[in-house]
Amino acid sequence: YQRRVHGAIRELEIVGYYNANELLTDDKTPPIARERASSIKDTFEKAVIWQIVNSLVTPTSDRLAISVLVSKGKSWEPDLELSQIQFVDSYHWAPKGQLPVPLNVASGRIQSSIKSFAYKKVVDFDDHLDNIELDIWNGPLNNHLIKESAASSVAVLLSIAVAVSTIRSSIEKKKTK
């Protein structure tokens, strides 16, 4: 109830339930998460559960560690299409304000965040309700990740520039032969 009132005051809508289990060996969506998501579905028909797949939360995993579950009657089941997340970077000059991020770049950013324990700095809604001074939008953490992202984007652009230069050089050598 408190969450709905808080959201209504700020003109926000609760559209799903996020769940991450405590144990790294536990990938199951617990009954309480399903119950809460069903409660959300009472007011938002397309509610989902975002389930963290703990076994994939490793610095070396090349798979996305999230599963999106949708309501199928009285049960909640993974939706493979919704679980295929498109990563984007936001730029004011880009078409529609966003550019796609290649999966290998996104994976590198995620692995870097795991290695730096950035997830320990995430403020979730419950934290915010316990202490309203905590930033639910995670501004400081997002700023840190944006700086890391900019550094990795520069590295990608440099590698592309090197590849283009190498290709041009190879073409020029063939032309001179």
Coordinates of C-alpha atoms in Angstrom, one line a residue:
Y1 CA 0.0 0.0 0.0
Q2 CA 2.7 2.5 1.0
R3 CA 4.5 1.9 -2.4
R4 CA 1.3 2.6 -4.3
V5 CA 0.6 5.8 -2.4
H6 CA 4.3 6.9 -2.9
G7 CA 4.1 6.2 -6.6
A8 CA 0.7 8.0 -7.0
I9 CA 2.0 11.1 -5.4
R10 CA 4.9 11.3 -7.8
E11 CA 2.8 10.2 -10.8
L12 CA 4.8 6.9 -11.1
E13 CA 3.3 3.5 -11.7
I14 CA 4.5 0.1 -10.4
V15 CA 4.7 -2.2 -13.4
G16 CA 6.6 -5.2 -12.1
Y17 CA 8.6 -6.8 -9.3
Y18 CA 12.3 -7.2 -9.1
N19 CA 13.8 -10.2 -7.3
A20 CA 17.3 -11.2 -6.5
N21 CA 17.9 -14.1 -4.2
E22 CA 20.4 -13.9 -1.4
L23 CA 22.2 -17.2 -2.2
L24 CA 24.3 -17.2 -5.4
T25 CA 23.2 -20.8 -6.0
D26 CA 19.5 -20.0 -5.9
D27 CA 18.0 -19.1 -9.3
K28 CA 14.4 -19.8 -8.4
T29 CA 11.7 -17.2 -8.2
P30 CA 10.2 -17.6 -4.7
P31 CA 6.5 -17.7 -4.0
I32 CA 6.6 -14.3 -2.3
A33 CA 7.9 -12.7 -5.5
R34 CA 5.1 -14.3 -7.5
E35 CA 2.5 -13.2 -4.9
R36 CA 3.7 -9.6 -5.0
A37 CA 3.8 -9.6 -8.8
S38 CA 0.3 -11.0 -8.8
S39 CA -0.8 -8.1 -6.6
I40 CA 0.8 -5.6 -9.0
K41 CA -1.0 -7.3 -11.9
D42 CA -4.3 -6.5 -10.2
T43 CA -3.6 -2.8 -11.0
F44 CA -1.3 -3.2 -14.0
E45 CA -2.3 -6.0 -16.4
K46 CA 1.1 -6.3 -18.1
A47 CA 3.1 -6.7 -14.9
V48 CA 6.3 -8.7 -15.0
I49 CA 8.9 -10.2 -12.7
W50 CA 12.5 -9.3 -13.3
Q51 CA 14.4 -12.3 -11.8
I52 CA 18.2 -12.1 -11.4
V53 CA 19.8 -15.4 -12.4
N54 CA 22.4 -15.6 -9.7
S55 CA 24.4 -18.4 -11.3
L56 CA 25.1 -16.1 -14.2
V57 CA 26.3 -13.2 -12.0
T58 CA 30.0 -13.8 -12.5
P59 CA 32.8 -11.7 -14.0
T60 CA 33.3 -14.2 -16.8
S61 CA 29.7 -14.9 -17.8
D62 CA 28.8 -13.9 -21.3
R63 CA 25.1 -14.3 -20.8
L64 CA 22.6 -11.7 -19.4
A65 CA 21.8 -12.6 -15.8
I66 CA 18.2 -11.6 -15.9
S67 CA 15.0 -13.4 -16.7
V68 CA 11.7 -11.7 -17.4
L69 CA 8.6 -13.6 -16.2
V70 CA 5.1 -12.9 -17.4
S71 CA 1.8 -14.1 -16.0
K72 CA 0.2 -17.1 -17.7
G73 CA -3.0 -17.7 -15.9
K74 CA -2.1 -18.3 -12.3
S75 CA 1.5 -19.1 -12.9
W76 CA 4.5 -16.9 -13.8
E77 CA 6.8 -18.2 -16.7
P78 CA 9.9 -16.9 -18.4
D79 CA 9.3 -14.9 -21.6
L80 CA 12.4 -15.5 -23.8
E81 CA 11.5 -12.6 -26.1
L82 CA 11.3 -10.0 -23.2
S83 CA 14.5 -11.4 -21.7
Q84 CA 16.4 -10.4 -24.9
I85 CA 17.4 -6.9 -23.7
Q86 CA 18.7 -4.3 -26.2
F87 CA 21.4 -2.2 -24.6
V88 CA 21.5 1.4 -25.6
D89 CA 23.5 4.5 -24.7
S90 CA 21.6 7.8 -24.5
Y91 CA 22.9 10.7 -26.5
H92 CA 21.1 14.0 -27.2
W93 CA 22.3 14.0 -30.8
A94 CA 21.4 10.4 -31.6
P95 CA 18.2 9.4 -33.5
K96 CA 15.5 9.0 -30.8
G97 CA 18.2 9.9 -28.3
Q98 CA 19.8 6.4 -28.2
L99 CA 22.4 4.3 -30.0
P100 CA 22.6 0.5 -29.7
V101 CA 25.5 -0.9 -27.7
P102 CA 27.0 -4.1 -29.0
L103 CA 26.5 -7.0 -26.7
N104 CA 30.3 -7.5 -26.2
V105 CA 30.6 -3.9 -25.0
A106 CA 27.6 -4.2 -22.7
S107 CA 29.0 -7.5 -21.3
G108 CA 32.3 -5.8 -20.7
R109 CA 30.6 -3.0 -18.8
I110 CA 28.6 -5.5 -16.8
Q111 CA 31.7 -7.6 -16.0
S112 CA 33.6 -4.4 -14.9
S113 CA 30.7 -3.4 -12.7
I114 CA 30.7 -6.9 -11.1
K115 CA 34.4 -6.8 -10.5
S116 CA 34.2 -3.3 -8.9
F117 CA 31.3 -4.4 -6.7
A118 CA 29.1 -1.6 -8.0
Y119 CA 26.0 -3.7 -7.2
K120 CA 26.7 -3.1 -3.5
K121 CA 25.9 0.6 -4.1
V122 CA 22.5 0.1 -5.7
V123 CA 19.6 1.8 -3.8
D124 CA 16.3 0.0 -4.3
F125 CA 12.8 1.1 -3.5
D126 CA 12.8 -0.5 -0.1
D127 CA 16.0 1.2 0.9
H128 CA 14.5 4.5 -0.2
L129 CA 11.4 3.9 1.8
D130 CA 13.5 3.1 4.9
N131 CA 15.6 6.3 4.3
I132 CA 14.1 8.8 1.9
E133 CA 17.5 10.6 1.7
L134 CA 18.8 7.7 -0.4
D135 CA 18.5 8.3 -4.1
I136 CA 16.2 5.7 -5.7
W137 CA 17.3 6.8 -9.1
N138 CA 20.9 5.9 -8.1
G139 CA 22.3 9.2 -9.5
P140 CA 25.9 8.9 -8.0
L141 CA 26.2 5.2 -9.2
N142 CA 24.8 6.1 -12.6
N143 CA 27.3 8.9 -13.0
H144 CA 30.1 6.6 -12.1
L145 CA 28.9 4.0 -14.6
I146 CA 28.5 6.7 -17.3
K147 CA 32.2 7.7 -16.7
E148 CA 33.2 4.0 -17.0
S149 CA 31.0 3.7 -20.1
A150 CA 32.5 6.7 -21.7
A151 CA 36.0 5.2 -21.2
S152 CA 34.9 1.9 -22.7
S153 CA 33.2 3.7 -25.6
V154 CA 36.4 5.5 -26.3
A155 CA 38.3 2.2 -26.3
V156 CA 35.8 0.7 -28.7
L157 CA 36.1 3.8 -31.0
L158 CA 39.9 3.6 -30.9
S159 CA 39.9 -0.1 -31.8
I160 CA 37.5 0.6 -34.7
A161 CA 39.8 3.4 -35.8
V162 CA 42.8 1.0 -35.7
A163 CA 40.9 -1.6 -37.6
V164 CA 39.9 0.9 -40.3
S165 CA 43.5 2.2 -40.5
T166 CA 44.8 -1.3 -40.9
I167 CA 42.2 -2.1 -43.7
R168 CA 43.1 1.2 -45.5
S169 CA 46.7 0.4 -45.2
S170 CA 46.2 -3.1 -46.6
I171 CA 44.1 -1.7 -49.5
E172 CA 46.8 0.9 -50.3
K173 CA 49.5 -1.8 -50.4
K174 CA 47.4 -3.8 -52.8
K175 CA 46.9 -0.8 -55.0
T176 CA 50.6 0.0 -55.2
K177 CA 51.5 -3.7 -56.2

